Short mmCIF file of C-alpha atoms and ligand atoms in Angstrom, two decimals:
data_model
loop_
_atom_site.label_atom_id
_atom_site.label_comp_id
_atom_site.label_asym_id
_atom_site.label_seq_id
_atom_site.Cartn_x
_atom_site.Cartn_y
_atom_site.Cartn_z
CA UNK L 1 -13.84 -11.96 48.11
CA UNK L 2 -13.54 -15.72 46.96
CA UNK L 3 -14.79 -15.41 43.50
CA UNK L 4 -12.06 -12.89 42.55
CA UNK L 5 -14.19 -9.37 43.28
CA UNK L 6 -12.96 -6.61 46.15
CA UNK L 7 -14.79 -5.18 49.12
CA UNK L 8 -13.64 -1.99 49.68
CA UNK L 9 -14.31 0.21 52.78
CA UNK L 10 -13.90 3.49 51.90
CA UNK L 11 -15.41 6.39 55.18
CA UNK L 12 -18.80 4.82 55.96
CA UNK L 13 -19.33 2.52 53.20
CA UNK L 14 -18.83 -0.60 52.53
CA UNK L 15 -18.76 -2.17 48.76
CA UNK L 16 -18.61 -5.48 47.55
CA UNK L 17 -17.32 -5.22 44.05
CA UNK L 18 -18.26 -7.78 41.18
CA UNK L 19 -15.29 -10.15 39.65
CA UNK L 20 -14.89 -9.46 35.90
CA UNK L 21 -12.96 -12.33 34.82
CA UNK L 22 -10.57 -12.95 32.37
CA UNK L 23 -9.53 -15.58 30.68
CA UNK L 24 -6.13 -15.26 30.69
CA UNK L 25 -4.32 -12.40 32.33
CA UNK L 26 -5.73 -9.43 34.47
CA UNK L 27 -9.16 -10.00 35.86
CA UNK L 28 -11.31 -7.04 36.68
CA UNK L 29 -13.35 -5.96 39.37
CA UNK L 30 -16.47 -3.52 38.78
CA UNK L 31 -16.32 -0.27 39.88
CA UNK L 32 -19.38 0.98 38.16
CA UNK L 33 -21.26 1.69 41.22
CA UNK L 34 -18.48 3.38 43.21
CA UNK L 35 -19.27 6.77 41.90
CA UNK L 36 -23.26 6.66 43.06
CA UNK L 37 -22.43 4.99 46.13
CA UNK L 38 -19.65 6.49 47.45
CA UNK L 39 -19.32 9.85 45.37
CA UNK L 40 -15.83 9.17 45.14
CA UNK L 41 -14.36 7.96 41.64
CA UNK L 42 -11.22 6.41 40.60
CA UNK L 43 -7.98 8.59 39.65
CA UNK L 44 -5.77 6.20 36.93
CA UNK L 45 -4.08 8.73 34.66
CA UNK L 46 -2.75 7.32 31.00
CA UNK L 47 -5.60 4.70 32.34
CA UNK L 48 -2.72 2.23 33.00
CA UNK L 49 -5.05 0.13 35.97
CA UNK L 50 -8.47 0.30 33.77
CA UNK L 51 -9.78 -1.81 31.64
CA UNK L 52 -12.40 -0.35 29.51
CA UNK L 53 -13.69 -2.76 27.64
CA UNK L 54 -13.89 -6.96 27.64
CA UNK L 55 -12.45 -8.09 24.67
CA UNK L 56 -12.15 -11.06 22.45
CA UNK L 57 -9.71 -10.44 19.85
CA UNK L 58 -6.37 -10.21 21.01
CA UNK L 59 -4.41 -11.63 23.86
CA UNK L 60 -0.75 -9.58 25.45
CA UNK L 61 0.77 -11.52 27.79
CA UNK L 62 3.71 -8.25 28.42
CA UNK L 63 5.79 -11.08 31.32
CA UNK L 64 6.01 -13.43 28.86
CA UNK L 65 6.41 -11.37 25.82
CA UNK L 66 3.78 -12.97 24.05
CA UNK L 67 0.90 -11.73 21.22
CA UNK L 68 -1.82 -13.68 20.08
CA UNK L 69 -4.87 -12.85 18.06
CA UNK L 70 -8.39 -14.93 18.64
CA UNK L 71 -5.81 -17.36 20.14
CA UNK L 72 -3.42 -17.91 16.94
CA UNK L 73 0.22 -16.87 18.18
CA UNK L 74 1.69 -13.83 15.95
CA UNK L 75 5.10 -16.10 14.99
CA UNK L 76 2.48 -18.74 13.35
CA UNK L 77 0.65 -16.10 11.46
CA UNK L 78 3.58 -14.13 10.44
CA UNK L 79 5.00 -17.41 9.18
CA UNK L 80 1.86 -18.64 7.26
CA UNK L 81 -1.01 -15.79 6.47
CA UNK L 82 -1.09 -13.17 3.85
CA UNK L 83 -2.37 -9.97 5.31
CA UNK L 84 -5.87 -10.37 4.26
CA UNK L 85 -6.44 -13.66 5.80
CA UNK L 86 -5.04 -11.85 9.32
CA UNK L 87 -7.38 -9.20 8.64
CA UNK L 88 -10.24 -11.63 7.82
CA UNK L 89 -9.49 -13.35 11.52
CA UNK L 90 -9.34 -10.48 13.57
CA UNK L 91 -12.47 -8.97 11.72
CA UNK L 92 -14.36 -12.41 11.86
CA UNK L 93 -13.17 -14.45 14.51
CA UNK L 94 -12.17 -17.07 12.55
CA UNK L 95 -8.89 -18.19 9.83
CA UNK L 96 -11.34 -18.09 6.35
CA UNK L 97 -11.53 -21.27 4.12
CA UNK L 98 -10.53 -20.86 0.80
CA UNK L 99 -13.76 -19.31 -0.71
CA UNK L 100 -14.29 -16.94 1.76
CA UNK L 101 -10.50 -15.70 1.51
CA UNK L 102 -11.08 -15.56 -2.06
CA UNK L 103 -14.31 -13.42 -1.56
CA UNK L 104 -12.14 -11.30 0.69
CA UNK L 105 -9.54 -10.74 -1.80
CA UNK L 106 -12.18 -9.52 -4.46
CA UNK L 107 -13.83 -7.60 -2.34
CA UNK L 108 -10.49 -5.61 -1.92
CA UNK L 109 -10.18 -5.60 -5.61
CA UNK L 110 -13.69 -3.73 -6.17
CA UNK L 111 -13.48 -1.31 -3.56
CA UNK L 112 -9.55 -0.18 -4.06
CA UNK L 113 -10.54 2.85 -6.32
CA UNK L 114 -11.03 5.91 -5.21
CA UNK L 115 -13.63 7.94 -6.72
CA UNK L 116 -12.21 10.77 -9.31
CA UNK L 117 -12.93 13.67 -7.27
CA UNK L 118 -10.57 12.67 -4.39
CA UNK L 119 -7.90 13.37 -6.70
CA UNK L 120 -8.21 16.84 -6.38
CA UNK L 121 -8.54 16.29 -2.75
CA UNK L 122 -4.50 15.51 -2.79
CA UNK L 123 -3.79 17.92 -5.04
CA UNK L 124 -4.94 20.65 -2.68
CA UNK L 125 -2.15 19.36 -0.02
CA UNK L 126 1.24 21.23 0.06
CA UNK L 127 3.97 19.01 -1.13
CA UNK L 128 5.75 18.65 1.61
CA UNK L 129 2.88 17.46 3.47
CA UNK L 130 3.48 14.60 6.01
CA UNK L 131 1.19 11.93 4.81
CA UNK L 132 -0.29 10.93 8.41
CA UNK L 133 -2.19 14.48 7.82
CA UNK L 134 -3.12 13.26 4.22
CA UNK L 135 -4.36 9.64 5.36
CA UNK L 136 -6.72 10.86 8.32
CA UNK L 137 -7.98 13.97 5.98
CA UNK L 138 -8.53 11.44 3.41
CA UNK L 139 -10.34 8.78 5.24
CA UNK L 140 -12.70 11.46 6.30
CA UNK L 141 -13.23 12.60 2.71
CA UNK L 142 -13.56 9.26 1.33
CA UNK L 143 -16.66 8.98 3.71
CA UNK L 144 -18.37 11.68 2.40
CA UNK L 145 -18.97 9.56 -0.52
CA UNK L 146 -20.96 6.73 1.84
CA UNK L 147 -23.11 8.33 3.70
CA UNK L 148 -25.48 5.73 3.54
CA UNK L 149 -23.52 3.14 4.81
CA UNK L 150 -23.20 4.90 8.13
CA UNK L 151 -25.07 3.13 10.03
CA UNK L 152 -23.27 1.41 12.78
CA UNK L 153 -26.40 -0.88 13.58
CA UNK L 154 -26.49 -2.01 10.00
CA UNK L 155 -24.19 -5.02 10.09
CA UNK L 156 -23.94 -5.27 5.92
CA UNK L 157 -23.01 -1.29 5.92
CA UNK L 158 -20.41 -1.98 8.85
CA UNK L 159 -18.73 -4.54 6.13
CA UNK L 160 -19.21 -2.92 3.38
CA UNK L 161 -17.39 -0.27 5.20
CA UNK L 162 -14.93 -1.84 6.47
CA UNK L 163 -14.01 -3.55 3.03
CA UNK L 164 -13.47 0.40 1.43
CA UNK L 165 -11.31 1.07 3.67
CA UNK L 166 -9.16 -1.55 4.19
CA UNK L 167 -9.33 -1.80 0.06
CA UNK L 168 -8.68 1.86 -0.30
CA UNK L 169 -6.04 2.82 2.42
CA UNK L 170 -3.14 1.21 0.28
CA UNK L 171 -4.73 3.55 -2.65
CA UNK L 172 -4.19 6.68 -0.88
CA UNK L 173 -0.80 6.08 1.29
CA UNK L 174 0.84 5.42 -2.58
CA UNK L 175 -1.29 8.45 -3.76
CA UNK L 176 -0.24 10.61 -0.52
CA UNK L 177 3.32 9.84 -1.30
CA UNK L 178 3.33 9.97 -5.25
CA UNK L 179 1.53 14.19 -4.12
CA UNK L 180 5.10 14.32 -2.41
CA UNK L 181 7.16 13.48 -5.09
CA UNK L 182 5.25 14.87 -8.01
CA UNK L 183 5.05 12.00 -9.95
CA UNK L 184 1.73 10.96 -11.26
CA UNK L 185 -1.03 8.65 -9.42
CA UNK L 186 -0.88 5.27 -10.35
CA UNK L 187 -4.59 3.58 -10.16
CA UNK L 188 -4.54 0.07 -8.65
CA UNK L 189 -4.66 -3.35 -10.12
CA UNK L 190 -7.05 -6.10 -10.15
CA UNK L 191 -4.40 -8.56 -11.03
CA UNK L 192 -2.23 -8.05 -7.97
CA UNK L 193 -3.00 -9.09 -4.86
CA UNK L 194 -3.22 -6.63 -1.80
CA UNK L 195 0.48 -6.15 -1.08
CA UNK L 196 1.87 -5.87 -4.51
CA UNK L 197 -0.78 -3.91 -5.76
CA UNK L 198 0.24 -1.24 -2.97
CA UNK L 199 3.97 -1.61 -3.84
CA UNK L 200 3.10 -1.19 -7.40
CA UNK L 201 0.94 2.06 -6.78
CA UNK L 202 4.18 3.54 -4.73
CA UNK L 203 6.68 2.72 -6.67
CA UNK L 204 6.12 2.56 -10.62
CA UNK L 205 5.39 4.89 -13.01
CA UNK L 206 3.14 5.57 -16.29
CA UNK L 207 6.54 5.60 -18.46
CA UNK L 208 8.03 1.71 -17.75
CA UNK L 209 6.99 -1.41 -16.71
CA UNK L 210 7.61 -2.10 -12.96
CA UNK L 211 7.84 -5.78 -11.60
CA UNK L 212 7.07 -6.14 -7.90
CA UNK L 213 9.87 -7.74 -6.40
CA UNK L 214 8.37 -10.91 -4.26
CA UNK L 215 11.12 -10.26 -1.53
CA UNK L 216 9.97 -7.32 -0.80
CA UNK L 217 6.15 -8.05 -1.07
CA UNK L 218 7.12 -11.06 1.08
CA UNK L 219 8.34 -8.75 3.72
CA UNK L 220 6.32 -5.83 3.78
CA UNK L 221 3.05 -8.85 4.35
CA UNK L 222 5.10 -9.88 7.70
CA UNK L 223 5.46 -5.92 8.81
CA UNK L 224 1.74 -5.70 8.04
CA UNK L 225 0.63 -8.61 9.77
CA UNK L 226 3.35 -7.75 12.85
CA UNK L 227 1.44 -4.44 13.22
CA UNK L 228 -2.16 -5.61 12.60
CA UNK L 229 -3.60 -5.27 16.18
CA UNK L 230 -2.18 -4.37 19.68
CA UNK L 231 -4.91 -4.44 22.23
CA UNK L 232 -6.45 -1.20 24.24
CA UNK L 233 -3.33 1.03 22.80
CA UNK L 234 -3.74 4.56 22.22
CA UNK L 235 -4.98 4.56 18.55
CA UNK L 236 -7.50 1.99 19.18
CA UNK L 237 -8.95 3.15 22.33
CA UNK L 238 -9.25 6.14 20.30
CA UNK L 239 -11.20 4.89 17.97
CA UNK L 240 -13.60 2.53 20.22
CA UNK L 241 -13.55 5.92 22.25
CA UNK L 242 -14.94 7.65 18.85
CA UNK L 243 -16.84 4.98 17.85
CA UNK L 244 -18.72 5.24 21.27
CA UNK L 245 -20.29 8.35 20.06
CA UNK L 246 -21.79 6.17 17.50
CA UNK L 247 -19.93 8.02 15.10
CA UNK L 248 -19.52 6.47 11.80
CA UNK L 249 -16.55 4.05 11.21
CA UNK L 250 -14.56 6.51 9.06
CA UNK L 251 -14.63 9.29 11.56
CA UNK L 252 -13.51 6.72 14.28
CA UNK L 253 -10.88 5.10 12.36
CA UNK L 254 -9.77 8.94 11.18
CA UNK L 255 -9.29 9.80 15.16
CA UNK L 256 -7.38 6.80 15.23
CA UNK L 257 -5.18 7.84 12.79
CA UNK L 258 -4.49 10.82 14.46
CA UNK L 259 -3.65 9.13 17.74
CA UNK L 260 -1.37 7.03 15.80
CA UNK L 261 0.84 9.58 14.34
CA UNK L 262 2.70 10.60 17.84
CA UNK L 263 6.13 9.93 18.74
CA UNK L 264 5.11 8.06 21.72
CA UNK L 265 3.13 5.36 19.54
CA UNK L 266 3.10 4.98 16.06
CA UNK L 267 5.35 7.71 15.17
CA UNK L 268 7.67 6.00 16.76
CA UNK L 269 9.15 4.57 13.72
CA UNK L 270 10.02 7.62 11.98
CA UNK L 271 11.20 8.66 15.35
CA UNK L 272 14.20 5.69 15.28
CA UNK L 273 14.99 6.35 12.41
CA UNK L 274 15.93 9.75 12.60
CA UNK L 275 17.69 8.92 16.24
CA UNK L 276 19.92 6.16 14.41
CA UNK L 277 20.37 8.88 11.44
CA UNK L 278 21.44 11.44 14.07
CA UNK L 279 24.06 9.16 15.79
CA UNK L 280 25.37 7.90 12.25
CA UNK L 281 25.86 12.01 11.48
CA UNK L 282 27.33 13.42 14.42
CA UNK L 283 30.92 12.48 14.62
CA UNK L 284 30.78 13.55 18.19
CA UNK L 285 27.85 11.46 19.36
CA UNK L 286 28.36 7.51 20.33
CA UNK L 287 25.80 4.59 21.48
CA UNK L 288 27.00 5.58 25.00
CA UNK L 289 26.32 9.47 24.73
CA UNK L 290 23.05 8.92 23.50
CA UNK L 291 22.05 6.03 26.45
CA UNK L 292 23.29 8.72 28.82
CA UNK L 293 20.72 11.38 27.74
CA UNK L 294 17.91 8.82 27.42
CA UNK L 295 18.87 8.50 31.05
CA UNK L 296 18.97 11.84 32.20
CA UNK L 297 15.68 13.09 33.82
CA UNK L 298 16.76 16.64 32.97
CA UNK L 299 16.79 15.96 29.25
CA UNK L 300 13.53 14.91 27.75
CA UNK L 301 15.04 12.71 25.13
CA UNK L 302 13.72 9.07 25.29
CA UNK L 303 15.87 6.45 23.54
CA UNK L 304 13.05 5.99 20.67
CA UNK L 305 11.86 2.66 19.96
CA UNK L 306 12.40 1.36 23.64
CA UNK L 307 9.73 0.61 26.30
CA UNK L 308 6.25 -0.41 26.05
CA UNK L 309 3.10 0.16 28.58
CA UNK L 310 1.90 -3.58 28.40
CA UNK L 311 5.46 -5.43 27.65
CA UNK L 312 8.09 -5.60 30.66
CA UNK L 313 9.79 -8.31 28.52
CA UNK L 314 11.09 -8.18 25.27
CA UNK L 315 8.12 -7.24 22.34
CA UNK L 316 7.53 -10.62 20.48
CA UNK L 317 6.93 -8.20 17.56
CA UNK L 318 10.72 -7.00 17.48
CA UNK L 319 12.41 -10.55 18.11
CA UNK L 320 10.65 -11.31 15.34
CA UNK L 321 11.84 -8.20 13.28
CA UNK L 322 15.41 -8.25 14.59
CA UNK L 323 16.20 -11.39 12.88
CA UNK L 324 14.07 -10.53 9.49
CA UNK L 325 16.01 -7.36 9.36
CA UNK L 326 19.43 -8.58 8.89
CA UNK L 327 17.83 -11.42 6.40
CA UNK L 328 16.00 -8.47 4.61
CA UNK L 329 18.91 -6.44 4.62
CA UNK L 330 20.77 -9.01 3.29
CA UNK L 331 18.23 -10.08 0.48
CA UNK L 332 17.51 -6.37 -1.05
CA UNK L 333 20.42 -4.10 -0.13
CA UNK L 334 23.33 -5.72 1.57
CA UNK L 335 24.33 -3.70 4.28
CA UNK L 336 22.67 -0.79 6.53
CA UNK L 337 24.73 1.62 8.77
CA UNK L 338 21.99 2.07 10.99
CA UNK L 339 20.95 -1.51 11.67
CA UNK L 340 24.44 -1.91 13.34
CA UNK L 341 24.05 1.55 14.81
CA UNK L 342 20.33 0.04 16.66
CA UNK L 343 22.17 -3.51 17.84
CA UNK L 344 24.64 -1.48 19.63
CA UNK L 345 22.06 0.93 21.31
CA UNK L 346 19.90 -2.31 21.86
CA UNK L 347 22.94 -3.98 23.47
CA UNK L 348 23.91 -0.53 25.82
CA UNK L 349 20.37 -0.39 26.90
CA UNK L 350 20.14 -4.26 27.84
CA UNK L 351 23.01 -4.14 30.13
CA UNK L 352 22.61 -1.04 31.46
CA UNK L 353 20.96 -0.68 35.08
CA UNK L 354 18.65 2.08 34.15
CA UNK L 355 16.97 -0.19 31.26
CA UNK L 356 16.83 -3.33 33.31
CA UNK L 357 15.57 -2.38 36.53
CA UNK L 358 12.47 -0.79 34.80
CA UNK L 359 12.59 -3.34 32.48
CA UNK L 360 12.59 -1.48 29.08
CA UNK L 361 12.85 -3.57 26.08
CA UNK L 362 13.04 -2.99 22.22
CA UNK L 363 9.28 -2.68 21.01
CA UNK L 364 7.86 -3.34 17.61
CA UNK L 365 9.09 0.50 16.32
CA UNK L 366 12.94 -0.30 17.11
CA UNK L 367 13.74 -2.58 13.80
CA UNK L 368 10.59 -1.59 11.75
CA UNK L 369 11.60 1.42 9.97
CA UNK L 370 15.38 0.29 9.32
CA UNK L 371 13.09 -2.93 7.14
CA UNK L 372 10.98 -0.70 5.91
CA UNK L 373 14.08 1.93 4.35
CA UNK L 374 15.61 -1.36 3.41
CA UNK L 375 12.42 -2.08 1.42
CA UNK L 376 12.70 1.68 -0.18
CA UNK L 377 10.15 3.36 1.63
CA UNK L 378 10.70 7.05 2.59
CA UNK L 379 11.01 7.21 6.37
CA UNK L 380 7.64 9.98 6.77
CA UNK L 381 5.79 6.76 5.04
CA UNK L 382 6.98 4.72 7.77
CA UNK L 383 3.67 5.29 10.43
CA UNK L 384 1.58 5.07 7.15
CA UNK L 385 2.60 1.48 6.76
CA UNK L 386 1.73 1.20 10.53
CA UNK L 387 -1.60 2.67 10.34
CA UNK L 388 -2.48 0.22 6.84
CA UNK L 389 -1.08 -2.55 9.13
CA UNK L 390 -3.23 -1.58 12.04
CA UNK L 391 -6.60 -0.61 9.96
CA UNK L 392 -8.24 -4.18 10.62
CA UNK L 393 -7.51 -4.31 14.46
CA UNK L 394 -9.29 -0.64 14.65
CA UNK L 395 -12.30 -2.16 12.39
CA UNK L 396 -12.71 -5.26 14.89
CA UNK L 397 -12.21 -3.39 17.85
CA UNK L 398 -14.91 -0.73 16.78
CA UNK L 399 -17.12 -3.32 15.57
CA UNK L 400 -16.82 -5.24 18.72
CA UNK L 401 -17.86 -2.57 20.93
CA UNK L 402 -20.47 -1.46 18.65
CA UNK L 403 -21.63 -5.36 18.69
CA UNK L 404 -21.44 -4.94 22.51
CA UNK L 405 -24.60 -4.40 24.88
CA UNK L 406 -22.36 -3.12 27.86
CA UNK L 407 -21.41 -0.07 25.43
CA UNK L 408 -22.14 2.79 26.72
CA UNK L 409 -20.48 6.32 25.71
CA UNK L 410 -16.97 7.32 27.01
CA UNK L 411 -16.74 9.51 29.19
CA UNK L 412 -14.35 9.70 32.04
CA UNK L 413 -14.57 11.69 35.13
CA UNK L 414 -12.10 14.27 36.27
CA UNK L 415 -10.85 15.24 39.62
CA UNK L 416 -11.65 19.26 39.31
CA UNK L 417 -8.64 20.90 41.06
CA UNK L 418 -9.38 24.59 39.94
CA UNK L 419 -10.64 27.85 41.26
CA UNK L 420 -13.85 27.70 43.44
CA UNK L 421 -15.90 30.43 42.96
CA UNK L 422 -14.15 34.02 41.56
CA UNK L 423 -15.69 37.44 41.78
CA UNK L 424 -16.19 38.35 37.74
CA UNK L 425 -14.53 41.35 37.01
CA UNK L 426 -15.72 43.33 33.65
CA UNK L 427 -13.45 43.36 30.54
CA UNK L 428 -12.61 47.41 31.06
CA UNK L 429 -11.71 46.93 35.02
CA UNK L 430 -8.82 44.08 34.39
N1 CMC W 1 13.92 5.89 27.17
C1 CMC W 1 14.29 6.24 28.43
N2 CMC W 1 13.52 6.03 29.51
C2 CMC W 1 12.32 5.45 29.33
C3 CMC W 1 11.88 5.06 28.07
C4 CMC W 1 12.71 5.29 26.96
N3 CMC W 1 12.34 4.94 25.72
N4 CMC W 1 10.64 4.52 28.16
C5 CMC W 1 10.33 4.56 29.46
N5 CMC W 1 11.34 5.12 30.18
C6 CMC W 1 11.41 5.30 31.64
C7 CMC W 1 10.56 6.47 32.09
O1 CMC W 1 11.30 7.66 32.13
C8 CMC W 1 10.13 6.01 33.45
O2 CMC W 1 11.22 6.18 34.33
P1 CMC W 1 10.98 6.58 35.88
O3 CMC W 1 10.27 5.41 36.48
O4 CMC W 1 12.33 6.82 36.44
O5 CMC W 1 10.13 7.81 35.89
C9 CMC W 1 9.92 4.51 33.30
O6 CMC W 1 10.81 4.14 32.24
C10 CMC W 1 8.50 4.11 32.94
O7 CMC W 1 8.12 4.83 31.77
P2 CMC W 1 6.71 5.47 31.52
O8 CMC W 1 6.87 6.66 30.64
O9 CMC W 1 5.99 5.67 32.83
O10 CMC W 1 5.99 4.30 30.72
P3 CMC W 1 4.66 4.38 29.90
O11 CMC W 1 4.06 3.05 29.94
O12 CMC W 1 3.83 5.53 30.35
O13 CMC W 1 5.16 4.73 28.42
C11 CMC W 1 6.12 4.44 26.26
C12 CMC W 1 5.39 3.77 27.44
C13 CMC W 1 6.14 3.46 25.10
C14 CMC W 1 5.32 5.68 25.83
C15 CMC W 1 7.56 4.83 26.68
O14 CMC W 1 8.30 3.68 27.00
C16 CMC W 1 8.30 5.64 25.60
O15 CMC W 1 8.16 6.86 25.58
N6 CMC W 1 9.05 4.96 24.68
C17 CMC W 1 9.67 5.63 23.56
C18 CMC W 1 8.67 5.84 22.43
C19 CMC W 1 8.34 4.54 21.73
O16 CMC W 1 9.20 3.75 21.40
N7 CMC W 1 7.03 4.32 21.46
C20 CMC W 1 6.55 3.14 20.75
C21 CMC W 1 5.70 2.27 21.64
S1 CMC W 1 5.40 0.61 21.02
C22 CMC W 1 4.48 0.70 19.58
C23 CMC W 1 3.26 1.54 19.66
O17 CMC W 1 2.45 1.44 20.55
O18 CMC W 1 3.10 2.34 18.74
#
């Protein structure tokens, strides 16, 4: 069809399918009516052909390798936001002006306590608790204490919410990890802005006066920003996938959380980190060994930090990082084993056949967590700092589709492939 829809013949019918446009990238074509018309649905596992949602708030362009949110390219607002005001656009639509950014900012300032009794809440975790499990369990708990603001109709609850939790999510990473180490909570700041107030709660203690070092506040805005929103991935089709439900926005962005933690997305950090670790331990083991069993179908090891669903170019994301990581490196702690360690995997991979003919580049996860050791953050904090990066792109998502008419619940289909119909035989005659 001319205007970018599909007729498709399928037995006796015959369907003219609607265009969906775009405007830039894949346009869609409807197949909402396929199912009563035809009984016949659409098989798409990993939903790698399906678009489930029209969206406004940020653009991949995975030829090109480019990322931009409501239109602002990610190099220009990793070279000139702070955190907040990325948060602010995705959220909003819009960069703030001054007074609104400055709203913003307080607004994080009031709502970045957590009430008293959530500090028994940590205390009940084991130490060695990883503190994805801590940061889902907590953003659950904290909204036991809002139940009136659950309302996802109610616009002024959906900010107010949204404000906690951005506000609060630095408060209980630091608090997950201080559980860890034993070391007493350290209750935020109003003086310090968003960033430094986090590093501060991480990293100083009740007994000495800790300086944030601007370097390091510097960089850990541009890994915040880098991560801040991706799209339909995993996490935050999770949560839009929650949120459909109409479940509240702290349940949603707690089943985000969840999704986030795997290997195969946000865990993915960690993940690299531990590979480089690995390579750098085993006396035995080179760059080569290690791009041989990433290619070997019999061995399920992936080379971690590689690949990407939407990119078949390099991630704009980890050109970006590459180059901080040496001038991080270089600024905090001089040299890092491992960073050499990844540019010799990266180099293997991007010359081997295997990598280019299915066009596997670095991704955002491949330099992250070698910046964010660098900066001094344990590596099972690593997908924490992803998911505080990532909090306002699962907001806008989940407000978007709540703000959308075409909403309706998920819920896919399935192919059923099973048993037909089986005599029942009683428990005593099996
Ligand atoms: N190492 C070795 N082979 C790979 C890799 C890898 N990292 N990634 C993909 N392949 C191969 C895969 O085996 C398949 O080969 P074949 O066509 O012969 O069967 C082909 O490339 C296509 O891969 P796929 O698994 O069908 O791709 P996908 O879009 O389903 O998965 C991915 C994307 C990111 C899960 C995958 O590339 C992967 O597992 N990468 C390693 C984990 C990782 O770095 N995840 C972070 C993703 S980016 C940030 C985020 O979203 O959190």
């Amino acid at each position: 069809m001319d205007d970018g829809g599909a007729t498709l013949n399928l037995g006796d019918h015959t369907l003219d399918l609607s265009a969906v446009p775009a405007r830039m990238g894949n346009h869609g074509v409807d197949i909402g009516s396929l199912r009563a018309q035809t009984r016949t649905v659409t098989y798409d596992p990993g939903f790698a052909n399906t678009a489930s949602a029209q969206s406004t708030i940020t653009y991949i362009d995975g030829t090109a390798g480019k990322l931009t949110h409501r239109g602002y390219a990610i190099e220009d607002l990793a070279n000139s936001c702070g955190f907040l005001e990325v948060a602010f656009l995705l959220l909003f639509g819009h960069l703030p002006n001054k007074a609104e950014l400055e709203e913003w900012q307080a607004s994080m300032n009031r709502h970045s306590l957590l009430n008293e009794e959530l500090k028994r809440f940590f205390d009940a975790f084991p130490k060695q608790a990883h503190p994805m499990a801590i940061l889902s369990s907590a953003t659950n708990a904290i909204s036991t204490f809002y139940e009136e603001y659950h309302n996802p109709k109610d616009e002024a609850s959906v900010i107010e919410s949204a404000q906690r939790l951005i506000a609060k999510m630095p408060t209980v990473a630091a608090w997950a990890y201080k559980k860890s180490t034993g070391f007493p909570y350290i209750y935020p700041r109003n003086d310090l802005r968003y960033v430094a107030n986090f590093l501060h709660m991480m990293f100083a203690l009740p007994t000495e006066e800790y300086h944030v070092d601007p370097v390091i506040a510097k960089a850990l805005n541009v890994l915040l920003i880098l991560h801040a929103d991706h799209g339909q991935n995993c996490s935050t089709a999770t949560v839009r996938f929650v949120g459909s439900s109409q479940a509240n926005l702290f349940a949603s962005v707690a089943a985000g959380m969840n999704a986030l933690w795997g290997p195969l997305h946000g865990g993915a950090n960690q993940a690299v980190v531990e590979m480089l670790a690995e390579i750098a331990n085993d006396p035995s083991a080179s760059t080569e060994s290690y791009i041989a069993r990433a290619k070997d179908k019999n061995d399920p090891f992936r080379l971690m930090g590689f690949g990407h669903r939407v990119y078949n170019n390099y991630d704009p994301r980890a050109r970006i990082l590459k180059k901080f990581a040496d001038d991080v490196l270089d600024r905090v702690e001089g040299d890092d084993p491992l960073l050499r360690i990844a540019e010799e995997l990266e180099e293997a991979a991007l010359s081997d056949e295997y990598f280019q003919e299915r066009n596997l580049y670095p991704n955002v996860d491949f330099y992250s967590g070698i910046i964010f050791r660098a900066l001094g953050f344990p590596m099972r904090m690593f997908t924490v700092l992803f998911a505080i990066g990532r909090l306002p792109g699962w907001i806008a998502n989940w407000k978007e589709m709540t703000e959308d008419p075409a909403t309706r619940i998920a819920r896919p289909r399935q192919i059923y492939v099973g048993e037909e119909s089986r005599r029942f035989i009683p428990l005593h005659q099996r």
